[in-house]
Coordinates of C-alpha atoms in Angstrom, one line a residue:
M1 CA 12.1 -13.3 8.6
R2 CA 11.0 -14.6 5.2
L3 CA 12.2 -13.3 1.9
Y4 CA 9.4 -10.8 1.3
C5 CA 10.0 -8.8 4.4
L6 CA 12.4 -5.9 3.9
C7 CA 14.0 -3.9 6.8
F8 CA 16.3 -1.7 4.7
N9 CA 19.5 -2.8 6.4
I10 CA 18.7 -1.3 9.8
A11 CA 22.0 -1.6 11.6
G12 CA 22.0 -4.2 14.4
L13 CA 18.4 -5.3 13.8
Q14 CA 19.3 -9.0 14.0
S15 CA 21.2 -8.4 17.3
F16 CA 18.0 -7.6 19.1
A17 CA 17.8 -10.1 21.9
S18 CA 14.1 -10.2 22.5
T19 CA 11.1 -10.7 20.1
L20 CA 11.5 -9.3 16.6
A21 CA 8.5 -9.6 14.3
H22 CA 7.6 -8.3 10.8
T23 CA 4.0 -7.5 9.8
G24 CA 4.5 -9.7 6.7
N25 CA 5.4 -12.7 8.9
Y26 CA 3.6 -12.0 12.2
P27 CA 3.9 -14.8 14.8
P28 CA 0.5 -16.2 15.9
G29 CA -0.3 -15.7 19.5
L30 CA 2.4 -13.0 20.2
D31 CA 1.7 -11.7 23.7
L32 CA 1.9 -7.9 23.9
A33 CA 0.2 -7.4 27.2
C34 CA 2.0 -4.9 29.4
K35 CA 5.0 -4.9 27.1
R36 CA 7.2 -2.1 25.8
V37 CA 6.7 -2.2 22.0
A38 CA 8.4 -0.4 19.1
V39 CA 6.8 -0.2 15.7
I40 CA 9.1 0.8 12.9
G41 CA 7.3 2.4 9.9
A42 CA 4.0 4.1 9.2
G43 CA 2.8 2.4 6.0
S44 CA -0.3 0.3 5.3
S45 CA 0.5 -2.4 7.9
A46 CA 1.8 -0.1 10.6
I47 CA -1.3 2.0 10.7
Q48 CA -3.3 -1.2 11.3
V49 CA -1.0 -2.5 14.0
V50 CA -0.6 0.6 16.1
P51 CA -4.3 1.1 17.0
T52 CA -4.8 -2.6 17.5
V53 CA -2.0 -3.1 20.0
Q54 CA -2.1 0.3 21.7
P55 CA -4.8 -0.6 24.3
V56 CA -3.0 -3.6 25.6
V57 CA 0.7 -2.6 25.6
K58 CA 2.5 -0.8 28.4
S59 CA 4.1 1.7 26.0
L60 CA 4.4 2.0 22.3
V61 CA 7.0 3.9 20.3
N62 CA 6.3 4.5 16.6
F63 CA 9.4 5.3 14.6
F64 CA 9.0 7.0 11.2
V65 CA 10.4 10.0 9.4
G66 CA 8.0 10.5 6.4
R67 CA 4.5 11.7 6.2
L68 CA 1.2 9.9 6.6
D69 CA -1.3 8.9 4.0
P70 CA -4.3 7.4 5.7
G71 CA -7.7 7.8 4.1
G72 CA -11.2 7.7 5.5
R73 CA -12.8 5.4 7.9
A74 CA -14.1 1.9 7.3
T75 CA -17.9 1.5 6.9
V76 CA -19.6 -0.1 9.9
Y77 CA -22.6 -2.2 9.0
T78 CA -25.5 -2.8 11.4
E79 CA -26.6 -6.3 12.2
Q80 CA -29.9 -5.5 10.4
Q81 CA -28.0 -4.6 7.2
K82 CA -25.9 -7.7 7.4
Q83 CA -29.0 -9.9 7.8
Q84 CA -30.7 -8.2 4.9
F85 CA -27.6 -8.9 2.7
R86 CA -27.8 -12.6 3.7
D87 CA -31.5 -12.9 3.1
D88 CA -31.7 -11.0 -0.2
P89 CA -28.8 -11.5 -2.6
A90 CA -30.4 -8.9 -5.0
V91 CA -30.0 -6.2 -2.3
L92 CA -26.4 -7.2 -1.7
L93 CA -25.6 -7.1 -5.5
A94 CA -27.3 -3.7 -5.9
Y95 CA -25.3 -2.4 -3.0
R96 CA -22.0 -3.8 -4.3
R97 CA -22.7 -2.1 -7.7
E98 CA -23.4 1.1 -5.9
V99 CA -20.1 0.9 -4.1
D100 CA -18.3 0.0 -7.4
H101 CA -19.9 3.1 -9.1
E102 CA -18.8 5.4 -6.3
L103 CA -15.2 4.1 -6.2
N104 CA -14.8 3.9 -10.0
S105 CA -16.1 7.5 -10.4
R106 CA -13.1 8.7 -8.4
F107 CA -10.5 7.7 -11.0
P108 CA -10.1 11.3 -12.2
N109 CA -8.7 12.0 -8.7
F110 CA -5.5 10.3 -9.9
Y111 CA -4.8 12.8 -12.7
K112 CA -1.9 14.9 -11.7
G113 CA -2.8 18.5 -11.2
S114 CA -6.5 18.0 -11.9
P115 CA -9.2 19.9 -9.9
Q116 CA -10.5 16.5 -8.7
Q117 CA -7.1 15.6 -7.3
Q118 CA -6.7 18.9 -5.5
A119 CA -10.2 18.6 -4.0
S120 CA -9.3 15.1 -2.7
R121 CA -6.1 16.4 -1.3
D122 CA -7.9 19.2 0.5
I123 CA -10.4 16.8 2.0
V124 CA -7.6 14.5 3.3
E125 CA -5.6 17.4 4.8
K126 CA -8.6 18.9 6.5
S127 CA -9.6 15.5 7.9
M128 CA -6.1 14.8 9.3
R129 CA -5.8 18.1 11.0
E130 CA -9.2 17.7 12.6
R131 CA -8.4 14.1 13.8
L132 CA -4.9 15.2 15.1
Y133 CA -6.4 18.0 17.3
K134 CA -4.6 16.8 20.4
M135 CA -1.1 16.9 18.8
A136 CA 1.2 19.9 18.8
P137 CA 0.7 22.0 15.7
V138 CA 4.3 21.8 14.6
L139 CA 4.3 18.0 14.7
R140 CA 0.8 17.8 13.2
E141 CA 2.0 19.7 10.1
Q142 CA 4.9 17.4 9.7
L143 CA 2.5 14.5 9.3
V144 CA 0.1 15.9 6.9
P145 CA 0.8 14.4 3.4
K146 CA 2.2 16.7 0.7
L147 CA 2.0 14.0 -2.1
D148 CA -0.5 14.0 -4.9
V149 CA -3.5 11.7 -4.3
G150 CA -2.7 8.3 -5.8
C151 CA 1.0 8.4 -5.4
K152 CA 0.7 5.9 -2.6
R153 CA -2.0 3.4 -1.8
V154 CA -4.7 5.1 0.3
T155 CA -5.3 3.1 3.5
L156 CA -8.2 3.4 5.9
G157 CA -6.0 3.6 9.0
E158 CA -8.9 3.1 11.3
G159 CA -7.9 4.6 14.7
Y160 CA -4.3 5.2 13.8
L161 CA -4.3 9.0 14.1
E162 CA -6.2 8.8 17.3
A163 CA -3.9 6.1 18.7
L164 CA -0.8 8.4 18.1
Q165 CA -2.3 10.8 20.6
E166 CA -2.8 8.4 23.5
A167 CA -0.8 8.7 26.7
N168 CA 1.1 5.4 26.2
V169 CA 2.2 6.2 22.6
E170 CA 5.2 8.2 21.6
L171 CA 5.8 9.3 18.0
V172 CA 9.5 9.5 17.2
R173 CA 10.4 11.5 14.1
D174 CA 14.2 10.9 14.4
G175 CA 15.9 8.4 12.2
I176 CA 17.1 5.1 13.6
A177 CA 20.9 4.9 14.0
E178 CA 21.0 1.3 15.2
V179 CA 19.2 -1.4 17.1
T180 CA 20.9 -2.9 20.1
A181 CA 20.2 -6.1 22.1
T182 CA 17.8 -4.2 24.3
G183 CA 16.3 -1.4 22.2
V184 CA 16.5 1.3 19.5
V185 CA 19.0 4.1 19.3
T186 CA 18.0 7.2 17.2
A187 CA 20.2 9.5 15.1
S188 CA 20.2 12.0 18.0
D189 CA 21.7 9.3 20.2
K190 CA 18.5 8.8 22.3
T191 CA 17.9 5.2 23.4
Y192 CA 14.5 3.5 23.7
E193 CA 14.5 0.3 25.7
V194 CA 11.8 -2.1 24.4
D195 CA 10.6 -5.7 24.8
I196 CA 9.3 -6.3 21.3
I197 CA 10.1 -4.7 17.9
I198 CA 7.5 -4.9 15.2
A199 CA 9.0 -4.0 11.8
A200 CA 6.4 -2.6 9.5
T201 CA 9.0 -1.5 7.0
S202 CA 8.2 -2.8 3.6
Y203 CA 7.9 -5.9 1.4
D204 CA 9.7 -7.2 -1.6
T205 CA 7.3 -6.3 -4.5
S206 CA 9.7 -7.2 -7.3
Y207 CA 7.3 -10.1 -8.2
V208 CA 10.4 -12.4 -8.5
P209 CA 8.9 -15.7 -7.2
A210 CA 10.5 -17.3 -4.1
F211 CA 10.0 -20.7 -5.7
A212 CA 11.2 -22.1 -9.1
V213 CA 8.9 -21.3 -12.1
T214 CA 10.3 -23.0 -15.2
G215 CA 8.8 -22.4 -18.6
R216 CA 9.5 -23.6 -22.1
A217 CA 13.1 -24.4 -23.0
G218 CA 14.0 -24.3 -19.3
V219 CA 13.5 -20.6 -19.0
D220 CA 13.5 -19.6 -15.3
L221 CA 11.0 -16.8 -14.5
G222 CA 12.9 -15.7 -11.4
Q223 CA 16.2 -15.3 -13.2
T224 CA 14.5 -13.5 -16.1
W225 CA 12.6 -11.0 -13.9
A226 CA 15.6 -10.5 -11.7
K227 CA 17.4 -9.0 -14.7
T228 CA 14.5 -7.2 -16.5
G229 CA 11.9 -6.6 -13.8
A230 CA 8.3 -7.9 -14.0
E231 CA 7.0 -7.6 -17.6
A232 CA 3.8 -9.1 -19.0
Y233 CA 1.2 -8.6 -21.7
F234 CA -2.1 -7.2 -20.4
T235 CA -1.3 -8.7 -16.9
C236 CA -2.1 -12.2 -18.3
A237 CA 0.7 -13.5 -20.5
V238 CA 4.5 -13.6 -20.2
P239 CA 6.7 -15.1 -22.9
D240 CA 6.7 -18.8 -22.1
M241 CA 4.9 -17.9 -18.8
P242 CA 1.2 -17.1 -18.2
N243 CA -0.6 -14.8 -15.7
Y244 CA 1.8 -12.1 -14.4
F245 CA 1.9 -8.3 -14.0
N246 CA 2.9 -5.3 -16.0
A247 CA 5.0 -2.2 -15.3
L248 CA 4.0 1.5 -15.3
L249 CA 5.3 5.0 -14.4
M250 CA 4.8 7.4 -11.4
P251 CA 6.4 10.4 -9.6
S252 CA 9.7 10.2 -7.7
I253 CA 8.5 9.1 -4.3
E254 CA 9.0 6.1 -2.0
A255 CA 6.3 3.5 -2.7
W256 CA 5.5 -0.1 -2.2
C257 CA 5.3 -0.7 -5.9
K258 CA 9.0 0.5 -6.3
G259 CA 10.3 -1.8 -3.6
G260 CA 10.0 0.9 -0.9
T261 CA 12.5 3.1 -2.7
V262 CA 12.4 6.4 -4.7
T263 CA 14.3 5.1 -7.8
G264 CA 13.1 1.5 -8.1
R265 CA 11.3 0.2 -11.2
I266 CA 7.6 0.4 -10.8
A267 CA 5.5 -2.7 -10.9
G268 CA 1.7 -2.6 -10.9
P269 CA -1.4 -4.2 -12.4
W270 CA -2.9 -1.6 -14.7
P271 CA -2.4 2.2 -15.4
G272 CA -6.0 3.0 -16.0
S273 CA -9.5 2.8 -14.6
F274 CA -11.1 -0.5 -13.5
N275 CA -13.6 -0.4 -16.4
H276 CA -10.9 0.6 -18.8
F277 CA -9.1 -2.7 -17.8
L278 CA -12.2 -4.8 -18.2
E279 CA -12.9 -3.4 -21.6
S280 CA -9.3 -3.8 -22.7
V281 CA -9.1 -7.5 -21.9
R282 CA -12.7 -8.4 -22.8
S283 CA -11.8 -9.6 -26.3
P284 CA -8.5 -11.3 -27.2
R285 CA -6.2 -9.5 -29.5
F286 CA -4.5 -12.4 -31.2
Q287 CA -2.8 -10.0 -33.7
D288 CA -0.6 -8.8 -30.9
F289 CA 1.2 -12.1 -30.9
E290 CA 2.0 -11.8 -34.6
F291 CA 4.6 -9.0 -34.3
T292 CA 3.1 -7.3 -37.3
Y293 CA 1.2 -4.0 -36.8
R294 CA -0.3 -1.3 -39.0
S295 CA 0.8 1.5 -36.7
K296 CA 4.2 2.1 -35.0
N297 CA 2.2 2.3 -31.7
H298 CA 0.2 -0.8 -31.6
F299 CA -1.4 0.2 -28.2
A300 CA -3.0 3.4 -29.6
Y301 CA -6.4 1.8 -29.4
L302 CA -6.2 2.2 -25.6
G303 CA -6.9 5.9 -26.0
N304 CA -6.6 8.1 -22.9
S305 CA -7.0 5.4 -20.2
L306 CA -10.8 6.1 -19.8
T307 CA -13.9 4.4 -21.2
L308 CA -17.0 6.2 -22.4
R309 CA -18.7 5.0 -19.2
D310 CA -16.0 6.8 -17.1
I311 CA -16.4 10.0 -19.1
K312 CA -20.2 10.1 -19.0
K313 CA -20.3 8.9 -15.4
E314 CA -23.0 6.4 -16.2
D315 CA -23.3 3.1 -14.3
L316 CA -19.7 2.5 -13.2
G317 CA -20.5 -0.6 -11.1

């Protein structure tokens, strides 16, 4: 497994004698037909893998102990719509801007405790309960997310909830004690014999490069960020290094942007709306490189993380 695939020190994982794959380094041509498959995790990659492989495997066991966070369904375009987009770029551009407007208008959903956030959470919970109608009520309620909208990346999860209820799929909510040469042993000492394990556990999101990046005066970016975490100015400038990301704050939950942990340092691109980001970087602020400011808070000009377009709900595309 490559550097950016994390398996959180699952005991005995490397002792598995058959095929071991990670969604971040998935082997091309992996044959799953009529195989007993274990999928570890239920994040953004797992909820894509499970419904894709479920129809072809003999059996599938999905191990995870948290709660789900899948969003809505992907839009399916007709052949007529696709052809219209190809023939008329103006129609495609208008549609893209319509989608941009719709998505950008949802930014208030991420304000903790806001009516918009509560409304979004109600919609997600209602949808999940309806789609998990075949599942036992007790188990269903264990899966419904209790996190605020935006704490984790919302994923489409097309078909995942439905796949969990198929006859050849078993959902295991017990923690993994160890992996043996032939399968997985849970914390309650139950053994699942499998032919293939697909780890959809997490990724290394520290932004520390896996290759050498050397700047002025021999500064090594990997060594610097290994000590301080990823830091940058407006996502586009690092001391002696260009074009990297910034850091921000969020609630105490496990998330990809905290390296799959609760306490990890958060790394992300921008703590505001999309239009807020565009407006913020539209014009260079060369004075920020002078280290001399009129105010103690030289980022005060950013305001409340919204633009007037966001507040007025004008054209947000």
